[in-house]
PDB file of C-alpha atoms in Angstrom:
ATOM      1  CA  MET A  63    -101.221  36.643 131.760  1.00 44.00           C
ATOM      2  CA  THR A  64    -100.179  38.393 134.929  1.00 44.00           C
ATOM      3  CA  SER A  65     -97.908  37.000 137.607  1.00 46.00           C
ATOM      4  CA  GLU A  66    -100.930  36.742 139.947  1.00 46.00           C
ATOM      5  CA  THR A  67    -102.825  34.452 137.609  1.00 50.00           C
ATOM      6  CA  THR A  68     -99.809  32.402 136.497  1.00 60.00           C
ATOM      7  CA  PRO A  69     -99.525  29.097 138.366  1.00 71.00           C
ATOM      8  CA  LYS A  70     -96.179  28.874 140.122  1.00 76.00           C
ATOM      9  CA  SER A  71     -95.162  25.909 138.025  1.00 79.00           C
ATOM     10  CA  LEU A  72     -95.470  27.934 134.809  1.00 84.00           C
ATOM     11  CA  ARG A  73     -92.965  30.559 135.891  1.00 89.00           C
ATOM     12  CA  THR A  74     -89.355  30.683 134.845  1.00 92.00           C
ATOM     13  CA  ILE A  75     -87.056  30.130 137.779  1.00 92.00           C
ATOM     14  CA  PRO A  76     -83.492  31.410 138.332  1.00 93.00           C
ATOM     15  CA  ARG A  77     -80.631  29.275 136.999  1.00 91.00           C
ATOM     16  CA  GLU A  78     -79.504  28.170 140.448  1.00 92.00           C
ATOM     17  CA  LYS A  79     -82.894  26.531 140.974  1.00 94.00           C
ATOM     18  CA  ALA A  80     -83.136  24.989 137.508  1.00 96.00           C
ATOM     19  CA  PHE A  81     -83.182  21.244 136.992  1.00 97.00           C
ATOM     20  CA  TYR A  82     -79.786  19.979 135.817  1.00 98.00           C
ATOM     21  CA  PHE A  83     -79.831  16.697 133.935  1.00 98.00           C
ATOM     22  CA  PHE A  84     -77.190  14.146 134.912  1.00 98.00           C
ATOM     23  CA  THR A  85     -76.685  10.625 133.573  1.00 97.00           C
ATOM     24  CA  SER A  86     -75.126   9.338 136.818  1.00 96.00           C
ATOM     25  CA  ILE A  87     -73.501  10.685 139.998  1.00 96.00           C
ATOM     26  CA  GLY A  88     -71.613  13.854 139.033  1.00 96.00           C
ATOM     27  CA  ASN A  89     -72.018  13.438 135.273  1.00 97.00           C
ATOM     28  CA  TYR A  90     -73.819  16.506 133.972  1.00 98.00           C
ATOM     29  CA  THR A  91     -75.209  16.350 130.425  1.00 98.00           C
ATOM     30  CA  GLY A  92     -75.151  20.104 129.801  1.00 96.00           C
ATOM     31  CA  LEU A  93     -78.950  20.277 129.646  1.00 97.00           C
ATOM     32  CA  SER A  94     -81.064  22.074 132.212  1.00 97.00           C
ATOM     33  CA  ALA A  95     -84.657  23.219 132.587  1.00 97.00           C
ATOM     34  CA  SER A  96     -85.727  26.553 134.056  1.00 95.00           C
ATOM     35  CA  SER A  97     -89.465  26.126 133.634  1.00 95.00           C
ATOM     36  CA  LEU A  98     -92.059  23.438 133.144  1.00 95.00           C
ATOM     37  CA  LYS A  99     -92.161  24.186 129.412  1.00 95.00           C
ATOM     38  CA  ASP A 100     -88.388  23.901 129.271  1.00 96.00           C
ATOM     39  CA  PHE A 101     -88.550  20.660 131.253  1.00 96.00           C
ATOM     40  CA  LEU A 102     -91.055  19.237 128.767  1.00 96.00           C
ATOM     41  CA  GLU A 103     -88.780  20.082 125.832  1.00 97.00           C
ATOM     42  CA  LYS A 104     -85.729  18.588 127.495  1.00 97.00           C
ATOM     43  CA  ILE A 105     -87.500  15.271 128.102  1.00 97.00           C
ATOM     44  CA  ASN A 106     -87.273  14.633 124.369  1.00 96.00           C
ATOM     45  CA  GLN A 107     -83.684  15.860 124.039  1.00 96.00           C
ATOM     46  CA  VAL A 108     -81.828  14.367 126.967  1.00 97.00           C
ATOM     47  CA  ASN A 109     -80.097  10.989 127.032  1.00 97.00           C
ATOM     48  CA  ILE A 110     -82.544   8.298 128.194  1.00 97.00           C
ATOM     49  CA  LYS A 111     -80.032   7.302 130.895  1.00 97.00           C
ATOM     50  CA  SER A 112     -80.580  10.698 132.451  1.00 97.00           C
ATOM     51  CA  LEU A 113     -84.356  10.245 132.627  1.00 97.00           C
ATOM     52  CA  GLU A 114     -83.915   6.803 134.185  1.00 97.00           C
ATOM     53  CA  PHE A 115     -81.312   8.105 136.645  1.00 97.00           C
ATOM     54  CA  HIS A 116     -83.419  11.008 137.899  1.00 97.00           C
ATOM     55  CA  LEU A 117     -86.738   9.205 137.922  1.00 96.00           C
ATOM     56  CA  ASN A 118     -85.344   6.280 139.933  1.00 94.00           C
ATOM     57  CA  ARG A 119     -83.815   8.681 142.463  1.00 95.00           C
ATOM     58  CA  GLY A 120     -87.024  10.675 142.761  1.00 95.00           C
ATOM     59  CA  ASP A 121     -85.237  13.841 141.622  1.00 96.00           C
ATOM     60  CA  PHE A 122     -88.033  15.000 139.304  1.00 96.00           C
ATOM     61  CA  GLU A 123     -90.605  14.553 142.062  1.00 96.00           C
ATOM     62  CA  LYS A 124     -88.455  16.468 144.519  1.00 95.00           C
ATOM     63  CA  TRP A 125     -87.786  19.350 142.119  1.00 96.00           C
ATOM     64  CA  LEU A 126     -91.453  19.663 141.179  1.00 95.00           C
ATOM     65  CA  ASN A 127     -92.483  19.631 144.835  1.00 94.00           C
ATOM     66  CA  GLU A 128     -89.810  21.924 146.230  1.00 94.00           C
ATOM     67  CA  VAL A 129     -89.000  24.308 143.398  1.00 94.00           C
ATOM     68  CA  LEU A 130     -91.968  24.498 141.034  1.00 93.00           C
ATOM     69  CA  GLU A 131     -94.335  23.655 143.918  1.00 93.00           C
ATOM     70  CA  ASP A 132     -96.431  21.494 141.624  1.00 93.00           C
ATOM     71  CA  LYS A 133     -97.660  18.740 143.934  1.00 93.00           C
ATOM     72  CA  LYS A 134    -100.037  17.247 141.381  1.00 93.00           C
ATOM     73  CA  LEU A 135     -97.385  16.622 138.732  1.00 95.00           C
ATOM     74  CA  ALA A 136     -94.930  15.452 141.404  1.00 95.00           C
ATOM     75  CA  GLU A 137     -97.416  12.795 142.495  1.00 95.00           C
ATOM     76  CA  GLN A 138     -97.960  11.681 138.918  1.00 95.00           C
ATOM     77  CA  LEU A 139     -94.222  11.268 138.399  1.00 95.00           C
ATOM     78  CA  GLY A 140     -93.987   9.408 141.705  1.00 93.00           C
ATOM     79  CA  ARG A 141     -96.473   6.882 140.311  1.00 94.00           C
ATOM     80  CA  LEU A 142     -94.446   6.674 137.083  1.00 94.00           C
ATOM     81  CA  GLN A 143     -91.342   5.927 139.152  1.00 92.00           C
ATOM     82  CA  ARG A 144     -93.106   2.999 140.800  1.00 92.00           C
ATOM     83  CA  SER A 145     -94.086   1.572 137.397  1.00 91.00           C
ATOM     84  CA  ASN A 146     -90.399   0.681 136.803  1.00 87.00           C
ATOM     85  CA  LEU A 147     -90.469   1.642 133.133  1.00 90.00           C
ATOM     86  CA  SER A 148     -87.265   2.260 131.230  1.00 92.00           C
ATOM     87  CA  GLY A 149     -85.987   3.237 127.794  1.00 94.00           C
ATOM     88  CA  ASP A 150     -88.146   4.889 125.162  1.00 94.00           C
ATOM     89  CA  ILE A 151     -91.382   3.753 126.837  1.00 95.00           C
ATOM     90  CA  LEU A 152     -90.374   5.711 129.911  1.00 96.00           C
ATOM     91  CA  ARG A 153     -89.517   8.753 127.803  1.00 97.00           C
ATOM     92  CA  SER A 154     -92.867   8.714 125.979  1.00 97.00           C
ATOM     93  CA  GLN A 155     -94.848   8.149 129.181  1.00 96.00           C
ATOM     94  CA  LEU A 156     -92.990  10.916 130.962  1.00 97.00           C
ATOM     95  CA  TYR A 157     -93.498  13.276 128.034  1.00 97.00           C
ATOM     96  CA  GLU A 158     -97.192  12.470 127.856  1.00 97.00           C
ATOM     97  CA  ILE A 159     -97.785  13.069 131.571  1.00 97.00           C
ATOM     98  CA  VAL A 160     -95.869  16.360 131.674  1.00 97.00           C
ATOM     99  CA  SER A 161     -97.331  17.528 128.356  1.00 97.00           C
ATOM    100  CA  ARG A 162    -100.912  16.855 129.474  1.00 96.00           C
ATOM    101  CA  HIS A 163    -100.316  18.630 132.761  1.00 95.00           C
ATOM    102  CA  TYR A 164     -98.668  21.586 131.047  1.00 95.00           C
ATOM    103  CA  LYS A 165    -101.637  21.957 128.662  1.00 94.00           C
ATOM    104  CA  GLU A 166    -104.062  21.881 131.593  1.00 91.00           C
ATOM    105  CA  LEU A 167    -102.153  24.620 133.370  1.00 90.00           C
ATOM    106  CA  THR A 168    -101.800  26.852 130.319  1.00 89.00           C
ATOM    107  CA  THR A 169    -105.467  26.428 129.409  1.00 86.00           C
ATOM    108  CA  ARG A 170    -106.542  27.243 132.957  1.00 79.00           C
ATOM    109  CA  ALA A 171    -104.221  30.239 133.048  1.00 75.00           C
ATOM    110  CA  ALA A 172    -105.622  31.531 129.739  1.00 76.00           C
ATOM    111  CA  PHE A 173    -109.220  31.297 131.005  1.00 75.00           C
ATOM    112  CA  SER A 174    -108.391  33.065 134.258  1.00 72.00           C
ATOM    113  CA  MET A 175    -107.055  36.141 132.449  1.00 64.00           C
TER     114      MET A 175
ATOM    115  CA  MET B 289     -28.313  29.759 144.490  1.00 65.00           C
ATOM    116  CA  LYS B 290     -27.894  32.860 142.348  1.00 64.00           C
ATOM    117  CA  LEU B 291     -29.834  36.083 142.328  1.00 64.00           C
ATOM    118  CA  LYS B 292     -30.462  37.854 139.052  1.00 63.00           C
ATOM    119  CA  ASN B 293     -33.010  40.620 138.403  1.00 63.00           C
ATOM    120  CA  ASN B 294     -34.656  39.876 141.742  1.00 64.00           C
ATOM    121  CA  THR B 295     -35.307  36.268 140.714  1.00 70.00           C
ATOM    122  CA  ILE B 296     -33.632  33.249 142.168  1.00 75.00           C
ATOM    123  CA  ALA B 297     -31.859  30.490 140.289  1.00 83.00           C
ATOM    124  CA  LEU B 298     -31.503  27.267 142.229  1.00 88.00           C
ATOM    125  CA  ASP B 299     -28.420  25.104 142.082  1.00 90.00           C
ATOM    126  CA  ALA B 300     -27.902  21.407 142.812  1.00 91.00           C
ATOM    127  CA  THR B 301     -27.525  22.004 146.573  1.00 93.00           C
ATOM    128  CA  ASP B 302     -30.857  23.845 146.719  1.00 93.00           C
ATOM    129  CA  TYR B 303     -32.586  20.999 144.929  1.00 92.00           C
ATOM    130  CA  LYS B 304     -31.052  18.507 147.346  1.00 92.00           C
ATOM    131  CA  ILE B 305     -32.283  20.571 150.299  1.00 94.00           C
ATOM    132  CA  LEU B 306     -35.777  20.719 148.793  1.00 93.00           C
ATOM    133  CA  GLU B 307     -35.763  16.981 148.254  1.00 91.00           C
ATOM    134  CA  ALA B 308     -34.650  16.411 151.858  1.00 92.00           C
ATOM    135  CA  LEU B 309     -37.469  18.655 153.111  1.00 92.00           C
ATOM    136  CA  ARG B 310     -39.951  16.939 150.861  1.00 87.00           C
ATOM    137  CA  GLU B 311     -38.983  13.611 152.416  1.00 87.00           C
ATOM    138  CA  ASP B 312     -39.250  14.986 155.949  1.00 91.00           C
ATOM    139  CA  ALA B 313     -39.901  18.667 156.580  1.00 91.00           C
ATOM    140  CA  ARG B 314     -39.290  18.242 160.316  1.00 93.00           C
ATOM    141  CA  GLN B 315     -35.596  17.512 159.880  1.00 94.00           C
ATOM    142  CA  THR B 316     -33.258  19.984 161.509  1.00 94.00           C
ATOM    143  CA  TYR B 317     -30.806  22.116 159.559  1.00 95.00           C
ATOM    144  CA  THR B 318     -28.047  19.997 161.094  1.00 95.00           C
ATOM    145  CA  ASP B 319     -29.680  16.738 159.912  1.00 95.00           C
ATOM    146  CA  ILE B 320     -29.957  18.046 156.382  1.00 95.00           C
ATOM    147  CA  GLY B 321     -26.436  19.476 156.488  1.00 95.00           C
ATOM    148  CA  GLU B 322     -25.022  16.144 157.614  1.00 95.00           C
ATOM    149  CA  GLN B 323     -26.859  14.269 154.854  1.00 93.00           C
ATOM    150  CA  LEU B 324     -25.600  16.636 152.198  1.00 94.00           C
ATOM    151  CA  GLY B 325     -22.165  17.238 153.656  1.00 95.00           C
ATOM    152  CA  ILE B 326     -22.640  20.974 154.087  1.00 95.00           C
ATOM    153  CA  ALA B 327     -22.764  23.305 157.066  1.00 95.00           C
ATOM    154  CA  HIS B 328     -26.094  23.723 158.874  1.00 95.00           C
ATOM    155  CA  SER B 329     -25.722  27.476 158.476  1.00 95.00           C
ATOM    156  CA  THR B 330     -25.661  26.997 154.693  1.00 95.00           C
ATOM    157  CA  VAL B 331     -28.832  24.921 154.910  1.00 96.00           C
ATOM    158  CA  TYR B 332     -30.438  27.621 157.078  1.00 96.00           C
ATOM    159  CA  ASP B 333     -29.479  30.449 154.714  1.00 95.00           C
ATOM    160  CA  ARG B 334     -30.702  28.655 151.644  1.00 95.00           C
ATOM    161  CA  ILE B 335     -33.993  27.561 153.219  1.00 95.00           C
ATOM    162  CA  LYS B 336     -34.698  31.087 154.474  1.00 94.00           C
ATOM    163  CA  ARG B 337     -33.948  32.493 151.029  1.00 91.00           C
ATOM    164  CA  MET B 338     -36.226  29.956 149.342  1.00 92.00           C
ATOM    165  CA  GLU B 339     -38.994  30.813 151.827  1.00 92.00           C
ATOM    166  CA  GLN B 340     -38.461  34.506 151.182  1.00 90.00           C
ATOM    167  CA  TYR B 341     -38.802  34.032 147.414  1.00 88.00           C
ATOM    168  CA  GLY B 342     -41.855  31.794 147.724  1.00 88.00           C
ATOM    169  CA  ILE B 343     -40.126  28.675 146.411  1.00 89.00           C
ATOM    170  CA  ILE B 344     -40.944  27.004 149.698  1.00 91.00           C
ATOM    171  CA  LYS B 345     -44.576  27.967 150.101  1.00 89.00           C
ATOM    172  CA  GLN B 346     -45.496  26.159 153.302  1.00 89.00           C
ATOM    173  CA  TYR B 347     -44.755  23.244 155.579  1.00 91.00           C
ATOM    174  CA  THR B 348     -47.818  21.109 155.892  1.00 85.00           C
ATOM    175  CA  THR B 349     -49.091  17.758 157.139  1.00 83.00           C
ATOM    176  CA  ILE B 350     -50.254  15.015 154.820  1.00 79.00           C
ATOM    177  CA  VAL B 351     -53.090  13.254 156.581  1.00 77.00           C
ATOM    178  CA  ASP B 352     -54.148   9.738 155.699  1.00 75.00           C
ATOM    179  CA  ALA B 353     -57.867  10.469 155.845  1.00 71.00           C
ATOM    180  CA  GLU B 354     -58.790   6.788 155.905  1.00 70.00           C
ATOM    181  CA  LYS B 355     -56.584   6.039 158.925  1.00 78.00           C
ATOM    182  CA  ALA B 356     -57.826   9.205 160.603  1.00 77.00           C
ATOM    183  CA  GLY B 357     -61.309   7.738 160.398  1.00 72.00           C
ATOM    184  CA  ALA B 358     -62.656  10.179 157.841  1.00 71.00           C
ATOM    185  CA  LYS B 359     -64.811   8.082 155.561  1.00 74.00           C
ATOM    186  CA  LYS B 360     -64.838  10.512 152.703  1.00 86.00           C
ATOM    187  CA  ILE B 361     -64.843   9.894 149.000  1.00 91.00           C
ATOM    188  CA  THR B 362     -62.649  11.635 146.475  1.00 93.00           C
ATOM    189  CA  ALA B 363     -63.442  12.230 142.836  1.00 96.00           C
ATOM    190  CA  ILE B 364     -61.856  13.799 139.788  1.00 97.00           C
ATOM    191  CA  MET B 365     -64.103  16.103 137.801  1.00 97.00           C
ATOM    192  CA  THR B 366     -63.559  17.197 134.235  1.00 96.00           C
ATOM    193  CA  ILE B 367     -65.575  20.331 133.668  1.00 96.00           C
ATOM    194  CA  TYR B 368     -66.017  21.447 130.066  1.00 95.00           C
ATOM    195  CA  THR B 369     -66.513  25.181 129.871  1.00 93.00           C
ATOM    196  CA  GLU B 370     -67.036  28.023 127.465  1.00 91.00           C
ATOM    197  CA  PRO B 371     -63.565  29.505 126.871  1.00 88.00           C
ATOM    198  CA  LYS B 372     -64.587  32.995 128.057  1.00 89.00           C
ATOM    199  CA  GLU B 373     -65.904  31.706 131.370  1.00 91.00           C
ATOM    200  CA  SER B 374     -63.291  29.095 132.238  1.00 91.00           C
ATOM    201  CA  GLU B 375     -61.157  31.332 134.473  1.00 92.00           C
ATOM    202  CA  LYS B 376     -64.185  32.526 136.420  1.00 94.00           C
ATOM    203  CA  VAL B 377     -65.383  28.954 136.859  1.00 95.00           C
ATOM    204  CA  ALA B 378     -61.915  27.875 138.029  1.00 96.00           C
ATOM    205  CA  GLU B 379     -61.749  30.781 140.489  1.00 96.00           C
ATOM    206  CA  LYS B 380     -65.153  29.939 141.934  1.00 96.00           C
ATOM    207  CA  LEU B 381     -64.156  26.310 142.330  1.00 97.00           C
ATOM    208  CA  CYS B 382     -61.049  27.394 144.237  1.00 97.00           C
ATOM    209  CA  LYS B 383     -63.245  29.074 146.853  1.00 96.00           C
ATOM    210  CA  ALA B 384     -65.179  25.901 147.693  1.00 95.00           C
ATOM    211  CA  PRO B 385     -63.693  23.948 150.615  1.00 94.00           C
ATOM    212  CA  GLU B 386     -64.863  20.688 149.011  1.00 93.00           C
ATOM    213  CA  ILE B 387     -62.512  21.270 146.086  1.00 96.00           C
ATOM    214  CA  LEU B 388     -58.967  20.134 146.795  1.00 94.00           C
ATOM    215  CA  GLU B 389     -57.188  20.955 143.550  1.00 95.00           C
ATOM    216  CA  VAL B 390     -58.064  22.881 140.383  1.00 97.00           C
ATOM    217  CA  TYR B 391     -56.266  22.793 137.022  1.00 95.00           C
ATOM    218  CA  THR B 392     -57.031  23.930 133.502  1.00 92.00           C
ATOM    219  CA  SER B 393     -56.227  21.803 130.510  1.00 87.00           C
ATOM    220  CA  LEU B 394     -56.377  22.444 126.818  1.00 78.00           C
ATOM    221  CA  SER B 395     -57.169  19.440 124.679  1.00 74.00           C
ATOM    222  CA  GLU B 396     -59.887  19.488 122.031  1.00 71.00           C
ATOM    223  CA  GLU B 397     -62.030  21.582 124.341  1.00 73.00           C
ATOM    224  CA  LEU B 398     -61.150  23.788 127.253  1.00 77.00           C
ATOM    225  CA  GLN B 399     -61.425  21.802 130.420  1.00 91.00           C
ATOM    226  CA  ILE B 400     -61.073  22.341 134.124  1.00 95.00           C
ATOM    227  CA  ILE B 401     -59.879  19.350 136.063  1.00 96.00           C
ATOM    228  CA  ALA B 402     -60.629  19.399 139.762  1.00 97.00           C
ATOM    229  CA  LYS B 403     -60.225  17.044 142.669  1.00 96.00           C
ATOM    230  CA  ILE B 404     -63.188  17.038 145.011  1.00 96.00           C
ATOM    231  CA  THR B 405     -63.981  15.396 148.324  1.00 94.00           C
ATOM    232  CA  ALA B 406     -67.368  14.649 149.859  1.00 94.00           C
ATOM    233  CA  GLU B 407     -68.931  12.677 152.689  1.00 92.00           C
ATOM    234  CA  ASN B 408     -70.564  10.221 150.299  1.00 93.00           C
ATOM    235  CA  GLN B 409     -71.797   9.852 146.725  1.00 94.00           C
ATOM    236  CA  GLU B 410     -75.048  11.640 147.459  1.00 94.00           C
ATOM    237  CA  SER B 411     -73.393  14.717 148.918  1.00 95.00           C
ATOM    238  CA  LEU B 412     -70.917  14.696 146.018  1.00 96.00           C
ATOM    239  CA  HIS B 413     -73.773  14.696 143.545  1.00 96.00           C
ATOM    240  CA  THR B 414     -75.730  17.364 145.430  1.00 95.00           C
ATOM    241  CA  PHE B 415     -72.699  19.655 145.510  1.00 96.00           C
ATOM    242  CA  ILE B 416     -72.001  19.216 141.789  1.00 97.00           C
ATOM    243  CA  ALA B 417     -75.674  19.622 140.843  1.00 96.00           C
ATOM    244  CA  ASN B 418     -76.322  22.636 143.077  1.00 95.00           C
ATOM    245  CA  SER B 419     -73.000  24.458 143.042  1.00 96.00           C
ATOM    246  CA  ILE B 420     -71.049  23.565 139.906  1.00 97.00           C
ATOM    247  CA  ALA B 421     -73.522  22.761 137.121  1.00 97.00           C
ATOM    248  CA  PRO B 422     -75.345  26.124 137.588  1.00 96.00           C
ATOM    249  CA  LEU B 423     -72.154  28.172 137.177  1.00 96.00           C
ATOM    250  CA  PRO B 424     -72.338  30.295 134.007  1.00 95.00           C
ATOM    251  CA  GLY B 425     -70.180  28.807 131.255  1.00 94.00           C
ATOM    252  CA  VAL B 426     -70.278  25.198 132.474  1.00 96.00           C
ATOM    253  CA  LEU B 427     -71.114  23.049 129.452  1.00 95.00           C
ATOM    254  CA  ARG B 428     -70.961  19.566 130.957  1.00 95.00           C
ATOM    255  CA  ILE B 429     -69.214  17.616 133.683  1.00 97.00           C
ATOM    256  CA  ARG B 430     -67.624  14.184 133.856  1.00 97.00           C
ATOM    257  CA  THR B 431     -66.892  12.800 137.294  1.00 97.00           C
ATOM    258  CA  SER B 432     -64.862   9.745 138.263  1.00 96.00           C
ATOM    259  CA  ILE B 433     -65.009   8.563 141.854  1.00 95.00           C
ATOM    260  CA  LEU B 434     -61.614   7.283 142.976  1.00 93.00           C
ATOM    261  CA  THR B 435     -61.753   3.795 144.431  1.00 89.00           C
ATOM    262  CA  LYS B 436     -58.183   2.755 145.250  1.00 84.00           C
ATOM    263  CA  LYS B 437     -55.015   4.744 145.713  1.00 82.00           C
ATOM    264  CA  PHE B 438     -51.841   3.154 144.335  1.00 87.00           C
ATOM    265  CA  LYS B 439     -49.517   6.128 144.716  1.00 82.00           C
ATOM    266  CA  GLU B 440     -49.606   9.685 145.938  1.00 76.00           C
ATOM    267  CA  ASN B 441     -46.585  11.914 145.950  1.00 71.00           C
ATOM    268  CA  ALA B 442     -45.892  15.597 145.930  1.00 63.00           C
ATOM    269  CA  PHE B 443     -44.105  17.195 142.990  1.00 63.00           C
ATOM    270  CA  SER B 444     -40.848  15.375 142.468  1.00 64.00           C
ATOM    271  CA  ILE B 445     -37.714  17.445 142.582  1.00 63.00           C
ATOM    272  CA  VAL B 446     -34.683  16.476 140.562  1.00 55.00           C
ATOM    273  CA  SER B 447     -32.429  15.220 143.324  1.00 50.00           C
ATOM    274  CA  ASP B 448     -29.979  13.159 141.404  1.00 51.00           C
ATOM    275  CA  PRO B 449     -26.864  15.289 140.864  1.00 46.00           C
ATOM    276  CA  LYS B 450     -26.214  13.379 137.647  1.00 46.00           C
ATOM    277  CA  LYS B 451     -29.553  14.510 136.293  1.00 46.00           C
ATOM    278  CA  ILE B 452     -28.812  18.107 137.205  1.00 40.00           C
ATOM    279  CA  THR B 453     -25.447  17.822 135.493  1.00 36.00           C
ATOM    280  CA  PHE B 454     -27.225  16.347 132.500  1.00 33.00           C
ATOM    281  CA  ILE B 455     -29.610  19.287 132.355  1.00 36.00           C
ATOM    282  CA  LYS B 456     -26.696  21.713 132.461  1.00 35.00           C
ATOM    283  CA  GLU B 457     -24.862  19.762 129.791  1.00 35.00           C
ATOM    284  CA  THR B 458     -27.954  19.723 127.608  1.00 37.00           C
ATOM    285  CA  ARG B 459     -28.269  23.459 127.972  1.00 37.00           C
ATOM    286  CA  ASN B 460     -24.630  23.863 126.990  1.00 37.00           C
ATOM    287  CA  ILE B 461     -25.144  21.684 123.960  1.00 34.00           C
ATOM    288  CA  GLU B 462     -28.207  23.678 122.967  1.00 36.00           C
ATOM    289  CA  ARG B 463     -26.282  26.890 123.383  1.00 34.00           C
ATOM    290  CA  ARG B 464     -23.507  25.617 121.180  1.00 34.00           C
ATOM    291  CA  GLU B 465     -25.968  24.549 118.505  1.00 32.00           C
ATOM    292  CA  THR B 466     -27.727  27.890 118.394  1.00 30.00           C
ATOM    293  CA  VAL B 467     -24.524  29.920 118.149  1.00 26.00           C
TER     294      VAL B 467
END
């Protein structure tokens, strides 16, 4: 897989552009994600409060749009935000959406090699 | 005030002068001299010496930000760090104008405690997320936004001559015990 064929959202980004998981204003959990794959893994590790906090603020959507430049996934998470889910249901839904999208991207990238 | 090996040892009069300046740094040497019953030239000499040796670091203005119309928020951050990186993190924090004070503390884990100011909660969060969390060695951060101030005072100087005498007496007692 070359950098030309790799979708932008599959690349690893520098630490200053990573997503940092907080549970509330100024309270950093110590977990961060530097790629979509990393983000997917962290969804299952991070405190549920953090997922609720960021989803309600639209932070995931913003990061996906502005940093990973993945408009499609950003839109999907925007819809998830509007569904007002919380707790473990939110975690599983979020994981499913990101996981499905990640598989699509990796499959497409593999075929374009 | 005694000089020994290029270091300065303050006496009770010096502490009283410092306390008087802490109360009101705009007082004249004569005002302070009259309060303490000493010559203004003595006050002048001692203040100059304390400035020279860095005991008096600066004369500043304490602004009541709320009355000045600055609607800012203040928060205390506890930043847990990897021991090897803590000094670097603390030094970087010191360079940020948003950070008012930085301390290190050793409890169960190495921590940096910092006072931070921001326009509002959102800008506080953005600064912490974009500028502090990404610093190498930062493990996690706890932030408490301050809501009401009950007291704020600069470092208190022992001004009571009895207390100073007590300290001296204690030292004498300790000396006697160790002999």
